[in-house]
Amino acid sequence: MYSTQPHQPHQPDRRRPPPPPQPRGIPDGLLIGLIVLLLGLTLLVWLAAGLSGVLTHGAWPDSVSVAHTPVAIRQLASSPHDLGAAWPDTPPSQLPGYGLFWGLLVGELLILLVLTVFVVGTVTRWRALRTAQRTAAAEPAGPGSGSGSGPGPGSTEQFPAGQPVTGQFPVRHETPAGPDGTAAAGTSPAPAPAPVEFGAVEAEAVEATALGAVAPVPARTPTVADPPPELSDRGIHFGPAESRRNAAVQAVRDAAGPALVVTSSPSVWAETKDARAKLGPVLVYDPGHVCDTPARLHWSPTSGCEDMETAAARAVALLAPVRPQARIDATMADTAETLLQSWLHAAAIDGRPFKQVHRWAQGAGSAHEPVRILRTHSKASSGAAGLLESALTAHPERRDVAQQLTVRALSALSTVHIRETCTPNRTDTVTLESFIHEGGTLYLVGEAIEDPRTRPGAMPLLTALASHVVGHGRRLAARSTDGRLDPPMALVLDDIAAVAPLPQLPELLATGREQGLHALALLRSPEQAHSRWPHLDRA
């Protein structure tokens, strides 16, 4: 059967709100901006015309007014050199030259641009500061800061006078209540679990209440984790950044003699430099400008490389951050060390700056120039020229890869301030050699880089200087009567694997105390230590 009801047309859904009307025409903000731009340009042109007339003839030109300036702008747009057509009512003798006029106008625009950027930056910083303050004020209080009558999570517990507060949080265990609302007779509170200890925090028992026994749980405080016994006895400790920083600060303060401090935290330098300055000179080697100080030590890695053995040790230290660990790459790494050793020796005996070594590594100029220096110079080590020439010509593919490795290690020299730190002053050289005798402190501060094989930054320079200071300390100890430094030299190596991975760290930890070199290596984890020094636990 067919329906007898008339057909109802489709009705639109009236519950859906109608679409908002689309704006038409030019926005008001754009109109206001155009008006302000035109008014500003008018004032600038008027001011430039008047000031140029004052500078040229000593008086403001007649008929140069703001009202006539829009017409003048239109004339200048078609004829920039004809100021007389722009201001026809002004005597030509009072008008300046077009060069001075346009120069003043451009100067006004530049001044206005600088002021605008300054104002925008100031307002932006002010707004960001206000937003941060409001956000901090609006953050809810943490646990234990609320109010309440019971010992709930939001209550503030009152501890008896004379008992220390150890930063522990109470854990409540409830007991079944009797009919009158009190604890049921014969029902003892549930025994509190043994407190869990973190670091050096010790739990203290808190008196049980009517609701049940309250067991203290100590707060989790950052401490330096205990490494395996075989590493702990040799001065290696692991922990998070904050605990490592605190341990480094305490170790520097406790050092009675000279100290070498390697760290990625400038606060270690800031918190200890004043106390160390009372004991001796304080030096800061900061090629990356991490610390806020103008007094930075300058040091050239070619220093002392007139000796071939020193040049070899310096090359090993410079390449340590980027040296591949795979055995298949050992030959290539040895070739890179040979090249860098020879270049350092050639630059040192010929009085070349360290940046010349970077140029030789990049292949700039004659590739055989260092060979010529090593062959003809009177101070060159015997056989150095042949060693370098064989490395350059024997295996071209191996040489190219070795040169790329050397260029990567010295890539930080493309930065101006890092290249400047490799140009030493005479006083820097003398102070660096004597700070151990004077009980001074040398801070090596750099950026922590977890994977330096692709972007080492200033890590090779920091490693080379740290290795140089350790070697200098060993030589001083060998020349002493008892074969050790007295007082001993403290080596505080905070985040050493990510700042300056010393190649001789395993040997230093094994035999350093016998020579008066007391090393404290602070690392993030055993995995970090073993990835940088695979044979550290067997040294």
XYZ file of C-alpha atoms in Angstrom:
539
model
C 0.000 0.000 0.000
C 1.079 3.504 -0.751
C 1.222 6.112 1.955
C -1.448 8.762 1.781
C 0.680 11.338 3.606
C 1.947 14.129 1.447
C 5.664 14.148 0.616
C 7.626 16.321 3.057
C 10.622 18.074 1.595
C 14.016 17.581 3.294
C 14.357 20.018 6.149
C 17.824 21.213 7.062
C 19.140 20.551 10.541
C 18.188 23.701 12.406
C 20.263 22.700 15.385
C 23.473 23.391 13.464
C 24.555 27.017 13.965
C 24.815 29.085 10.836
C 28.360 29.659 9.566
C 29.908 32.899 10.747
C 29.845 35.667 8.212
C 33.059 36.010 6.260
C 34.815 39.336 6.749
C 34.788 41.541 3.700
C 36.935 44.460 2.701
C 40.289 45.559 4.069
C 40.905 44.826 7.754
C 40.981 47.782 10.083
C 44.430 46.863 11.344
C 45.867 47.014 7.843
C 44.318 50.427 7.229
C 45.685 51.782 10.493
C 49.109 50.363 9.689
C 49.163 52.014 6.263
C 48.125 55.346 7.735
C 50.836 55.163 10.399
C 53.407 54.207 7.755
C 52.494 57.167 5.549
C 52.543 59.587 8.480
C 55.906 58.275 9.630
C 57.398 58.537 6.154
C 56.078 62.087 5.862
C 57.701 63.115 9.129
C 61.009 61.484 8.191
C 61.166 63.230 4.786
C 60.255 66.577 6.336
C 62.880 66.164 9.056
C 65.560 65.082 6.557
C 64.881 68.101 4.311
C 64.992 70.536 7.208
C 68.102 69.079 8.881
C 70.016 68.891 5.616
C 69.192 72.556 5.006
C 70.417 73.441 8.505
C 73.651 71.511 7.976
C 74.221 73.105 4.565
C 73.146 76.736 5.064
C 72.734 77.041 8.818
C 68.978 77.695 8.775
C 65.749 75.795 8.213
C 64.630 76.239 4.575
C 61.557 78.362 3.953
C 58.275 76.656 3.017
C 59.554 73.228 4.087
C 56.570 72.199 6.167
C 54.781 68.996 7.074
C 51.694 70.010 5.090
C 53.666 70.268 1.840
C 55.729 67.107 2.423
C 53.247 64.579 0.864
C 53.409 66.496 -2.440
C 57.195 66.572 -2.150
C 57.279 62.787 -1.641
C 55.319 62.282 -4.866
C 57.756 64.530 -6.777
C 60.785 62.780 -5.254
C 59.421 59.396 -6.312
C 59.538 60.507 -9.954
C 62.685 62.659 -9.737
C 64.895 61.797 -6.741
C 67.628 64.285 -7.687
C 65.415 67.355 -8.125
C 64.737 68.826 -4.691
C 63.654 72.117 -6.281
C 60.671 70.409 -7.949
C 59.720 68.787 -4.654
C 59.690 72.139 -2.811
C 58.998 74.774 -5.525
C 58.170 77.519 -3.000
C 61.578 77.258 -1.353
C 64.432 79.351 -2.791
C 66.983 77.065 -4.461
C 69.780 78.706 -2.474
C 68.263 77.364 0.735
C 67.859 73.774 -0.467
C 70.619 71.227 0.271
C 72.173 68.785 -2.153
C 70.317 65.586 -2.873
C 73.183 63.447 -1.548
C 73.012 64.937 1.937
C 69.215 64.764 1.917
C 69.049 61.085 0.997
C 71.891 60.245 3.372
C 70.039 61.787 6.293
C 66.831 60.024 5.296
C 68.542 56.619 5.164
C 70.198 57.337 8.512
C 66.837 58.168 10.063
C 65.382 54.930 8.729
C 68.251 52.903 10.187
C 67.931 54.589 13.581
C 64.198 53.944 13.562
C 64.780 50.294 12.642
C 67.253 49.791 15.490
C 64.917 51.423 17.985
C 62.027 49.285 16.777
C 64.004 46.060 17.165
C 65.138 47.125 20.633
C 61.617 47.977 21.782
C 60.145 44.767 20.366
C 62.841 42.671 22.038
C 62.390 44.429 25.371
C 58.628 44.014 25.318
C 58.925 40.359 24.320
C 61.316 39.589 27.167
C 59.109 41.457 29.616
C 56.043 39.500 28.530
C 57.912 36.208 28.734
C 59.070 37.060 32.239
C 55.561 37.987 33.324
C 54.188 34.769 31.854
C 56.816 32.691 33.653
C 56.056 34.432 36.945
C 52.334 33.883 36.560
C 52.876 30.234 35.656
C 55.082 29.702 38.688
C 52.549 31.405 40.943
C 49.682 29.341 39.529
C 51.410 25.975 39.964
C 49.740 23.834 42.648
C 51.708 23.121 45.764
C 53.438 19.764 45.964
C 52.706 16.907 48.370
C 52.755 17.839 52.003
C 51.955 21.505 51.445
C 48.194 21.292 51.782
C 46.194 21.598 54.975
C 44.080 19.035 56.727
C 43.213 17.702 60.129
C 44.497 14.186 59.633
C 47.853 12.895 58.614
C 46.850 12.518 55.012
C 48.988 13.187 51.990
C 48.238 16.884 52.095
C 48.885 17.408 55.793
C 51.927 18.975 57.356
C 53.298 16.741 60.070
C 54.727 18.223 63.240
C 57.872 16.498 64.460
C 58.901 16.697 68.110
C 61.538 19.249 68.937
C 65.059 17.938 69.013
C 64.500 15.251 66.383
C 65.989 15.879 62.950
C 63.734 15.938 59.938
C 65.176 13.566 57.359
C 62.923 14.402 54.426
C 60.809 11.260 54.747
C 57.199 10.711 53.783
C 54.929 8.777 56.199
C 53.087 5.698 54.981
C 49.770 5.037 56.804
C 48.472 1.569 57.549
C 44.850 1.595 58.832
C 43.421 -0.858 61.337
C 39.785 -1.896 61.550
C 37.775 0.344 63.845
C 35.400 -0.851 66.565
C 31.726 0.036 66.915
C 32.519 3.226 68.771
C 34.842 4.399 66.062
C 38.041 3.590 67.928
C 40.498 0.871 67.154
C 39.133 -2.583 67.899
C 40.377 -4.153 71.098
C 42.923 -6.869 70.682
C 43.717 -5.749 67.207
C 47.291 -4.624 66.872
C 48.396 -2.271 64.139
C 49.854 -3.795 61.019
C 53.635 -3.958 61.231
C 55.375 -1.244 59.261
C 57.548 -2.417 56.381
C 61.252 -1.885 56.644
C 62.286 1.532 55.318
C 63.961 1.687 51.945
C 67.240 3.580 51.986
C 68.631 5.667 49.113
C 72.171 6.935 49.350
C 73.176 8.049 52.820
C 69.675 8.858 54.113
C 68.704 6.812 57.169
C 65.098 6.106 58.199
C 63.851 7.065 61.647
C 60.880 5.458 63.334
C 57.826 7.630 63.878
C 55.496 6.926 66.797
C 52.342 4.955 65.881
C 49.029 6.801 65.942
C 45.454 5.645 66.505
C 45.007 5.121 62.792
C 47.884 2.678 62.578
C 51.620 2.425 62.531
C 53.440 5.058 60.562
C 56.614 3.910 58.857
C 59.033 6.476 57.469
C 60.068 6.325 53.852
C 63.206 8.369 53.130
C 63.325 10.910 50.369
C 65.181 9.999 47.204
C 68.205 12.255 47.212
C 70.779 12.357 44.423
C 73.990 10.679 45.504
C 76.974 9.305 43.700
C 76.322 5.641 43.132
C 78.861 3.128 44.351
C 80.701 1.477 41.463
C 81.943 -2.088 41.544
C 84.598 -2.629 44.249
C 87.408 -3.004 41.733
C 86.596 0.463 40.313
C 85.622 2.201 43.562
C 88.994 1.468 45.126
C 90.702 3.179 42.203
C 88.751 6.446 42.311
C 85.864 5.940 39.858
C 82.318 6.858 40.881
C 79.054 6.922 38.957
C 75.957 9.038 39.441
C 73.622 11.681 37.973
C 74.817 15.128 36.983
C 73.845 16.914 40.196
C 75.533 14.404 42.471
C 78.667 14.428 40.321
C 78.759 18.203 40.509
C 78.450 18.187 44.304
C 81.166 15.562 44.615
C 83.458 17.564 42.330
C 82.922 20.770 44.315
C 83.694 18.995 47.579
C 86.798 17.331 46.139
C 88.150 20.656 44.865
C 87.556 22.291 48.232
C 89.304 19.442 50.045
C 92.395 19.522 47.814
C 95.372 20.789 49.806
C 97.797 20.992 46.887
C 97.591 21.786 43.171
C 94.483 20.655 41.333
C 93.402 19.892 37.793
C 89.620 20.154 37.425
C 87.861 18.887 34.299
C 84.130 19.566 34.223
C 81.195 20.411 32.011
C 79.504 22.478 34.729
C 80.646 26.108 35.027
C 79.136 26.188 38.512
C 82.016 24.008 39.742
C 84.409 26.784 38.751
C 82.129 29.525 40.114
C 81.714 27.875 43.541
C 85.361 26.991 44.145
C 87.508 29.607 42.382
C 87.530 32.074 45.282
C 88.613 29.456 47.814
C 91.281 28.086 45.470
C 92.608 31.588 44.762
C 93.787 31.756 48.391
C 96.090 28.777 47.783
C 97.593 29.705 44.432
C 96.930 30.964 40.908
C 93.634 30.017 39.278
C 93.668 29.321 35.538
C 90.650 28.665 33.322
C 90.945 26.996 29.931
C 87.545 27.559 28.358
C 87.755 27.414 24.545
C 83.972 27.232 24.187
C 83.375 30.318 26.403
C 81.196 28.380 28.836
C 82.312 30.364 31.904
C 81.507 34.020 32.429
C 85.046 35.352 32.693
C 87.363 37.356 30.424
C 90.536 35.842 31.948
C 90.917 32.649 29.908
C 94.086 30.684 29.400
C 95.518 30.490 25.878
C 97.454 27.358 24.960
C 98.826 26.011 21.686
C 98.787 22.232 21.126
C 102.142 22.577 19.343
C 103.768 23.605 22.635
C 106.626 21.238 23.437
C 106.253 19.316 20.173
C 109.876 20.037 19.260
C 110.341 16.696 20.985
C 109.069 13.853 18.793
C 107.780 11.822 21.755
C 105.780 14.800 23.015
C 104.358 15.281 19.521
C 103.334 11.614 19.424
C 101.546 11.836 22.794
C 99.874 15.077 21.731
C 98.614 13.486 18.503
C 97.151 10.547 20.440
C 95.336 12.932 22.797
C 93.984 15.134 19.999
C 92.615 12.139 18.099
C 91.280 10.307 21.168
C 87.721 11.753 20.988
C 87.270 10.796 17.312
C 89.370 7.638 17.155
C 87.264 4.643 16.008
C 87.122 1.675 18.373
C 86.789 -1.049 15.739
C 89.912 -3.140 15.172
C 89.470 -2.935 11.417
C 90.046 0.825 11.629
C 93.176 0.581 13.780
C 95.560 0.933 10.822
C 93.761 4.023 9.579
C 93.836 5.563 13.077
C 97.558 4.836 13.390
C 98.155 6.580 10.068
C 96.214 9.617 11.295
C 98.363 9.699 14.442
C 101.519 9.539 12.323
C 100.369 12.407 10.109
C 99.318 14.588 13.025
C 102.490 13.811 14.971
C 104.662 14.858 12.025
C 102.647 18.011 11.371
C 102.837 19.045 15.026
C 106.594 18.479 15.040
C 107.075 20.448 11.811
C 104.957 23.362 13.035
C 106.766 23.469 16.387
C 110.320 23.522 15.024
C 109.445 26.053 12.302
C 107.525 28.391 14.630
C 104.222 27.975 12.786
C 100.885 28.598 14.573
C 98.597 25.689 15.339
C 96.152 26.744 12.641
C 98.845 25.814 10.101
C 98.437 22.185 11.188
C 94.750 22.481 10.364
C 95.631 23.798 6.895
C 98.019 20.928 6.252
C 95.329 18.463 7.311
C 92.870 20.061 4.908
C 95.403 19.798 2.086
C 95.688 23.579 1.713
C 98.893 24.662 -0.006
C 101.685 22.211 -0.704
C 101.072 18.809 0.838
C 104.827 18.224 0.983
C 105.670 21.494 2.744
C 105.941 19.805 6.171
C 108.101 17.107 4.554
C 110.473 19.817 3.318
C 110.563 21.408 6.787
C 111.347 18.097 8.466
C 114.041 17.338 5.903
C 115.834 20.699 5.959
C 115.343 22.104 9.460
C 118.207 21.650 11.880
C 115.901 20.893 14.839
C 113.937 18.187 13.038
C 114.002 14.731 14.557
C 115.930 12.096 12.655
C 113.709 10.057 10.352
C 110.663 12.319 10.783
C 110.639 13.378 7.122
C 110.724 9.800 5.856
C 107.987 8.761 8.280
C 105.663 11.516 7.067
C 106.462 10.974 3.397
C 105.753 7.259 3.620
C 102.408 7.959 5.306
C 101.485 10.415 2.548
C 102.478 8.265 -0.427
C 102.300 4.593 0.589
C 98.513 4.058 0.719
C 96.506 6.913 -0.880
C 93.117 5.592 0.249
C 94.278 5.093 3.820
C 95.905 8.534 3.744
C 92.687 10.213 2.587
C 90.628 8.597 5.343
C 93.282 9.456 7.937
C 93.315 13.069 6.788
C 89.537 13.218 7.107
C 89.827 11.911 10.668
C 92.418 14.580 11.477
C 90.306 17.330 9.926
C 87.350 16.186 12.022
C 89.438 16.332 15.191
C 90.566 19.890 14.380
C 87.209 21.117 13.037
C 86.721 23.444 16.021
C 89.493 25.684 14.664
C 87.024 27.060 12.128
C 85.472 28.984 15.051
C 87.191 32.298 15.704
C 87.256 32.281 19.513
C 88.470 28.680 19.648
C 91.219 29.457 17.157
C 92.177 32.441 19.308
C 92.632 30.251 22.391
C 95.299 28.325 20.459
C 97.454 31.474 20.207
C 99.212 31.626 23.577
C 100.617 34.650 25.330
C 104.044 34.572 26.919
C 102.600 34.864 30.413
C 100.161 32.005 29.783
C 102.984 29.612 28.919
C 104.991 30.498 32.029
C 101.948 30.338 34.323
C 100.852 26.954 32.976
C 104.273 25.416 33.563
C 104.553 26.773 37.120
C 101.044 26.407 38.566
C 101.813 22.952 40.012
C 104.796 24.287 41.982
C 102.699 27.217 43.234
C 99.776 25.064 44.390
C 97.457 26.541 41.786
C 94.329 25.254 40.101
C 93.653 24.682 36.416
C 90.011 24.416 35.329
C 89.245 22.777 31.988
C 85.622 23.600 31.202
C 83.883 22.376 28.075
C 80.631 21.186 26.627
C 79.599 17.607 27.393
C 79.436 15.696 24.093
C 78.235 12.107 24.245
C 79.130 11.188 20.635
C 82.154 13.253 19.581
C 82.991 11.139 16.546
C 80.734 13.280 14.362
C 80.988 16.675 16.111
C 83.867 16.776 18.601
C 83.822 20.531 19.199
C 86.623 21.631 21.532
C 86.936 18.174 23.112
C 90.263 17.343 21.350
C 91.845 20.555 22.660
C 90.620 19.893 26.205
C 91.875 16.310 26.037
C 95.268 17.412 24.756
C 95.745 19.994 27.519
C 94.600 17.578 30.237
C 97.007 14.959 28.899
C 99.803 17.555 28.820
C 99.204 18.543 32.464
C 99.132 14.912 33.601
C 102.368 14.224 31.738
C 103.942 17.357 33.205
C 102.956 16.227 36.696
C 104.504 12.805 36.109
C 107.769 14.361 34.945
C 107.873 16.575 38.036
C 107.224 13.538 40.223
C 109.994 11.572 38.511
C 112.493 14.380 39.187
C 111.620 14.604 42.889
C 113.661 12.786 45.522
C 110.937 10.320 46.547
C 109.428 9.938 43.076
C 106.097 11.584 43.910
C 104.520 15.025 44.176
C 104.329 16.469 47.663
C 101.724 17.760 48.337
C 99.890 15.477 45.915
C 98.061 16.871 42.930
C 94.283 16.373 42.875
C 92.765 15.400 39.529
C 89.015 16.032 39.741
C 87.660 14.580 36.494
C 83.948 15.370 36.402
C 82.145 13.937 33.364
C 85.559 13.128 31.931
C 84.218 10.764 29.256
C 82.081 13.507 27.690
C 84.476 16.453 28.167
C 88.073 15.264 27.790
C 88.478 11.468 27.470
C 92.066 11.011 28.628
C 93.716 8.101 26.796
C 95.930 7.394 29.826
C 93.079 7.345 32.374
C 93.329 3.577 33.110
C 97.069 3.863 33.741
C 96.555 7.036 35.784
C 94.011 5.333 38.041
C 96.215 2.276 38.450
C 99.556 3.927 39.280
C 98.805 7.627 39.754
C 98.671 7.591 43.557
C 102.196 6.216 43.713
C 103.363 9.374 41.909
C 101.244 11.779 43.958
C 98.500 12.141 41.335
C 95.206 11.501 43.142
C 92.522 11.071 40.494
C 88.767 11.126 41.068
C 86.822 10.155 37.937
C 83.102 10.960 38.043
C 81.119 9.267 35.282
C 77.476 8.780 34.420
C 77.434 4.981 34.325
C 79.708 1.929 33.968
C 78.503 1.588 30.378
C 79.816 5.056 29.574
C 83.179 4.192 31.115
C 83.532 0.908 29.251
C 82.464 2.407 25.920
C 85.245 4.995 26.153
C 87.886 2.811 27.876
C 87.073 -0.830 27.053
C 89.970 -2.174 29.144
C 89.438 0.119 32.131
C 88.605 -2.703 34.563
C 91.672 -4.670 33.479
C 94.204 -1.846 33.667
